[in-house]
Coordinates of C-alpha atoms in Angstrom, one line a residue:
X653 CA 0.0 0.0 0.0
X654 CA 1.2 3.4 -0.9
X655 CA 0.0 6.6 0.8
X656 CA 0.1 9.5 -1.7
X657 CA -1.0 12.3 0.7
X658 CA -3.9 13.8 2.7
X659 CA -7.5 13.6 1.3
X660 CA -9.0 15.6 4.2
X661 CA -9.6 16.0 7.9
X662 CA -13.2 15.2 8.8
X663 CA -15.1 17.8 10.7
X664 CA -18.6 17.0 11.9
X665 CA -21.2 19.7 12.0
X666 CA -25.0 19.9 12.4
X667 CA -25.0 23.0 10.1
X668 CA -22.8 22.7 7.0
X669 CA -23.9 26.1 5.6
X670 CA -23.0 27.9 8.8
X671 CA -19.7 26.1 9.1
X672 CA -18.8 26.8 5.5
X673 CA -19.5 30.5 6.0
X674 CA -17.2 30.5 9.0
X675 CA -14.3 28.7 7.4
X676 CA -14.6 31.0 4.4
X677 CA -13.2 33.7 6.7
X678 CA -10.1 31.5 7.0
X679 CA -9.7 31.2 3.2
X680 CA -11.7 28.0 2.5
X681 CA -13.7 27.5 -0.6
X682 CA -16.0 24.6 -1.7
X683 CA -14.3 21.9 -3.8
X684 CA -17.4 19.8 -4.1
X685 CA -20.7 19.2 -2.4
X686 CA -22.7 16.0 -1.9
X687 CA -25.9 16.8 0.0
X688 CA -27.5 13.3 -0.4
X689 CA -24.6 10.8 -0.4
X690 CA -25.0 7.2 0.6
X691 CA -23.9 6.4 4.1
X692 CA -22.6 2.9 3.5
X693 CA -24.0 0.3 5.9
X694 CA -20.5 -0.9 6.6
X695 CA -19.9 2.3 8.6
X696 CA -22.8 1.7 11.0
X697 CA -20.5 0.0 13.6
X698 CA -18.4 3.2 13.7
X699 CA -21.4 5.5 14.1
X700 CA -23.4 6.3 17.2
X701 CA -26.5 6.7 15.1
X702 CA -26.6 5.3 11.6
X703 CA -28.8 6.8 8.8
X704 CA -28.9 5.8 5.2
X705 CA -27.9 9.2 3.7
X706 CA -25.6 12.0 4.8
X707 CA -24.3 15.3 3.6
X708 CA -20.5 16.0 2.9
X709 CA -18.8 19.1 1.6
X710 CA -15.1 19.3 0.7
X711 CA -13.3 22.5 1.4
X712 CA -9.8 23.7 0.5
X713 CA -7.7 26.7 1.4
X714 CA -4.3 27.9 0.0
X715 CA -2.8 28.1 3.6
X716 CA -4.5 25.1 5.3
X717 CA -5.1 21.4 5.3
X718 CA -8.2 20.2 3.4
X719 CA -11.4 19.8 5.4
X720 CA -14.5 17.7 4.8
X721 CA -17.6 18.9 6.6
X722 CA -20.0 16.1 7.5
X723 CA -23.6 16.2 8.7
X724 CA -24.7 12.7 9.7
X725 CA -28.0 13.9 11.0
X726 CA -26.6 13.5 14.5
X727 CA -23.7 15.0 16.3
X728 CA -22.6 13.5 19.6
X729 CA -22.4 15.8 22.7
X730 CA -18.8 15.4 23.7
X731 CA -16.1 16.5 21.2
X732 CA -13.8 13.8 19.8
X733 CA -10.3 13.9 21.3
X734 CA -8.9 11.7 18.5
X735 CA -7.9 14.8 16.4
X736 CA -7.9 18.3 17.9
X737 CA -7.6 21.0 15.2
X738 CA -4.9 23.5 15.2
X739 CA -5.8 26.6 13.2
X740 CA -3.6 29.6 12.2
X741 CA -4.4 33.1 11.0
X742 CA -3.0 36.6 11.2
X743 CA -5.8 37.7 13.6
X744 CA -8.5 36.0 15.6
X745 CA -12.0 36.0 14.1
X746 CA -14.8 38.0 15.7
X747 CA -16.8 36.0 18.1
X748 CA -14.0 33.6 19.1
X749 CA -14.1 32.8 22.8
X750 CA -10.7 32.2 24.7
X751 CA -10.8 29.2 27.0
X752 CA -8.4 28.0 29.7
X753 CA -5.9 25.3 28.9
X754 CA -7.6 22.9 31.3
X755 CA -10.5 22.7 28.8
X756 CA -8.3 20.4 26.6
X757 CA -7.4 16.7 27.5
X758 CA -3.7 17.5 27.9
X759 CA -1.4 17.7 30.9
X760 CA 0.7 20.7 31.7
X761 CA 3.8 18.8 30.6
X762 CA 2.1 18.0 27.3
X763 CA 1.4 21.7 26.9
X764 CA 5.0 22.6 27.4
X765 CA 6.1 20.1 24.7
X766 CA 3.3 21.4 22.3
X767 CA 4.4 25.0 22.6
X768 CA 8.0 23.9 21.8
X769 CA 6.8 21.8 18.9
X770 CA 4.8 24.7 17.3
X771 CA 7.2 27.4 18.5
X772 CA 4.4 29.8 19.0
X773 CA 2.2 31.2 21.8
X774 CA -1.0 29.1 21.8
X775 CA -4.6 29.8 22.7
X776 CA -7.6 27.5 23.2
X777 CA -10.5 28.8 21.3
X778 CA -14.2 28.0 21.1
X779 CA -15.9 29.0 17.9
X780 CA -19.7 29.2 18.4
X781 CA -20.3 29.2 14.6
X782 CA -18.3 26.0 14.1
X783 CA -19.4 24.7 17.5
X784 CA -15.8 23.6 17.9
X785 CA -12.9 23.8 20.5
X786 CA -9.5 24.0 18.9
X787 CA -5.9 25.4 19.4
X788 CA -5.0 28.6 17.6
X789 CA -1.8 30.6 16.9
X790 CA -1.0 33.8 15.2
X791 CA 0.7 33.4 11.8
X792 CA 1.4 36.3 9.4
X793 CA 0.2 35.7 5.9
X794 CA -1.3 32.2 6.4
X795 CA -4.8 31.1 7.5
X796 CA -6.5 27.7 7.8
X797 CA -6.0 24.3 9.5
X798 CA -2.3 24.1 10.2
X799 CA -2.5 20.6 11.7
X800 CA -4.1 18.5 14.4
X801 CA -3.1 17.2 17.8
X802 CA -3.4 13.4 18.1
X803 CA -3.9 12.6 21.8
X804 CA -3.1 9.0 22.7
X805 CA -2.8 6.7 25.6
X806 CA 0.2 5.2 23.9
X807 CA 2.2 7.8 22.1
X808 CA 4.9 5.3 20.9
X809 CA 2.2 3.1 19.3
X810 CA 0.7 6.2 17.6
X811 CA 4.1 7.1 16.2
X812 CA 4.5 3.6 14.8
X813 CA 1.1 4.0 13.0
X814 CA 2.1 7.4 11.6
X815 CA 5.4 6.0 10.4
X816 CA 3.6 3.1 8.6
X817 CA 1.4 5.8 6.9
X818 CA 4.5 7.6 5.5
X819 CA 4.4 10.4 8.1
X820 CA 7.9 11.5 9.2
X821 CA 9.0 13.3 12.3
X822 CA 11.0 16.5 12.6
X823 CA 13.7 15.5 15.0
X824 CA 13.9 18.9 16.6
X825 CA 10.3 19.8 17.0
X826 CA 8.4 16.5 17.2
X827 CA 5.9 17.5 14.4
X828 CA 5.0 14.7 12.1
X829 CA 4.4 15.6 8.5
X830 CA 3.0 13.7 5.5
X831 CA 5.0 15.4 2.8
X832 CA 4.0 15.9 -0.8
X833 CA 5.0 18.2 -3.6
X834 CA 1.3 19.1 -3.9
X835 CA 0.4 21.5 -1.0
X836 CA -3.2 20.2 -0.8
X837 CA -1.9 16.7 0.0
X838 CA 0.3 17.7 2.8
X839 CA -0.6 17.0 6.5
X840 CA 0.8 17.7 9.9
X841 CA 0.0 15.8 13.2
X842 CA 1.3 16.1 16.7
X843 CA 1.1 12.8 18.7
X844 CA 0.7 13.8 22.4
X845 CA -0.3 12.2 25.7
X846 CA -4.0 12.1 26.4
X847 CA -5.2 13.2 29.8
X848 CA -8.7 11.9 30.8
X849 CA -11.2 14.7 30.6
X850 CA -15.0 14.6 31.2
X851 CA -15.8 16.7 28.1
X852 CA -13.8 14.7 25.6
X853 CA -14.1 11.3 24.1
X854 CA -11.2 9.1 22.9
X855 CA -11.8 6.4 20.3
X856 CA -14.9 8.3 19.4
X857 CA -17.6 7.3 16.9
X858 CA -17.5 8.9 13.4
X859 CA -20.4 11.2 14.2
X860 CA -18.9 12.6 17.3
X861 CA -18.5 16.4 17.5
X862 CA -15.2 17.7 16.2
X863 CA -12.7 15.6 14.2
X864 CA -12.6 11.8 14.7
X865 CA -11.1 10.8 11.3
X866 CA -8.2 11.6 9.0
X867 CA -8.6 10.5 5.3
X868 CA -5.6 9.7 3.2
X869 CA -5.2 9.1 -0.6
X870 CA -3.9 5.6 -1.1
X871 CA -3.0 3.2 -3.8
X872 CA -2.9 -0.5 -3.4
X873 CA -5.2 -0.7 -0.3
X874 CA -6.7 -3.8 -1.6
X875 CA -3.6 -5.8 -0.7
X876 CA -4.2 -8.2 2.1
X877 CA -1.5 -6.7 4.3
X878 CA -2.1 -3.2 5.7
X879 CA 1.0 -2.1 7.6
X880 CA -0.7 -0.2 10.3
X881 CA -2.8 -3.3 11.2
X882 CA -0.1 -5.7 11.8
X883 CA 1.3 -4.6 15.1
X884 CA -1.7 -3.2 16.9
X885 CA -4.7 -5.4 15.9
X886 CA -6.8 -2.7 14.3
X887 CA -9.9 -3.6 12.3
X888 CA -10.7 -2.5 8.8
X889 CA -13.7 -2.5 6.4
X890 CA -13.8 -1.6 2.7
X891 CA -16.6 -0.6 0.3
X892 CA -17.1 1.2 -3.1
X893 CA -18.6 4.6 -3.2
X894 CA -19.3 7.2 -5.9
X895 CA -18.3 10.6 -4.7
X896 CA -18.0 13.8 -6.9
X897 CA -18.6 11.6 -10.0
X898 CA -15.6 9.5 -9.1
X899 CA -15.7 5.8 -8.2
X900 CA -13.7 5.2 -5.1
X901 CA -12.7 2.4 -2.8
X902 CA -13.0 3.4 0.8
X903 CA -11.2 1.5 3.5
X904 CA -12.0 2.5 7.2
X905 CA -9.4 1.5 9.8
X906 CA -10.4 1.6 13.5
X907 CA -7.1 2.6 15.0
X908 CA -6.3 1.4 18.5
X909 CA -4.1 4.4 19.3
X910 CA -5.4 7.2 17.1
X911 CA -8.3 8.4 15.0
X912 CA -10.3 6.4 12.4
X913 CA -8.1 6.2 9.3
X914 CA -9.9 6.4 6.0
X915 CA -8.1 5.3 2.9
X916 CA -9.4 6.8 -0.3
X917 CA -8.4 5.0 -3.5
X918 CA -9.7 5.9 -7.0
X919 CA -11.1 2.9 -8.9
X920 CA -9.7 2.9 -12.4

């Protein structure tokens, strides 16, 4: 199996239009929209509440990682801790609410390492339009989703999974990057220790609030051996799906020490 790059970071929302308008202020535009897409029955075990159809909208921005907004007809109450977005922009948006650091499922030591990794003063933000808690830092000339935190109960195992997916660490900072000559396919993750928190859910369902899934463009996912499955006993399911007039093979991997991993492979 070959990982070619990022497809998108999934972001659940009960109001796709409202979320689209908000992300537009960070430079995002719509790449395609599927308001009545099949929700394949194979996914039912990964959802809190399954329904036959769902709405997805793909967004891209020059300075940010690609996002897919999803409305499953249900969004869980607690935000997913599997991926915590890290946004950047020159200035905060109007309406952003600053929260204390103890609102995130991270220890103080993890916070110190995170600030060293990102080399910037960090703030915890709640956006009432996105209905999302995330980390933000000020960056001149760049806006959008910079990366995601990847809290884990076993950071070493999470790093092994990232390595098998062609992510590579920066030895100095600890930031893991999926590099590609195409900016839209690049991704950045920070594996970090998870601290139990009453408002966050780890190993969350696909319809949890926030971001429970990263999708990667793959080739050769039909081979019987998936590297990230061998060492940690994860489970995977595959199905065919027509999205944006393209026939795709979708493989969903329930990671033991990280988010749900979606492998997206064009069927030729």
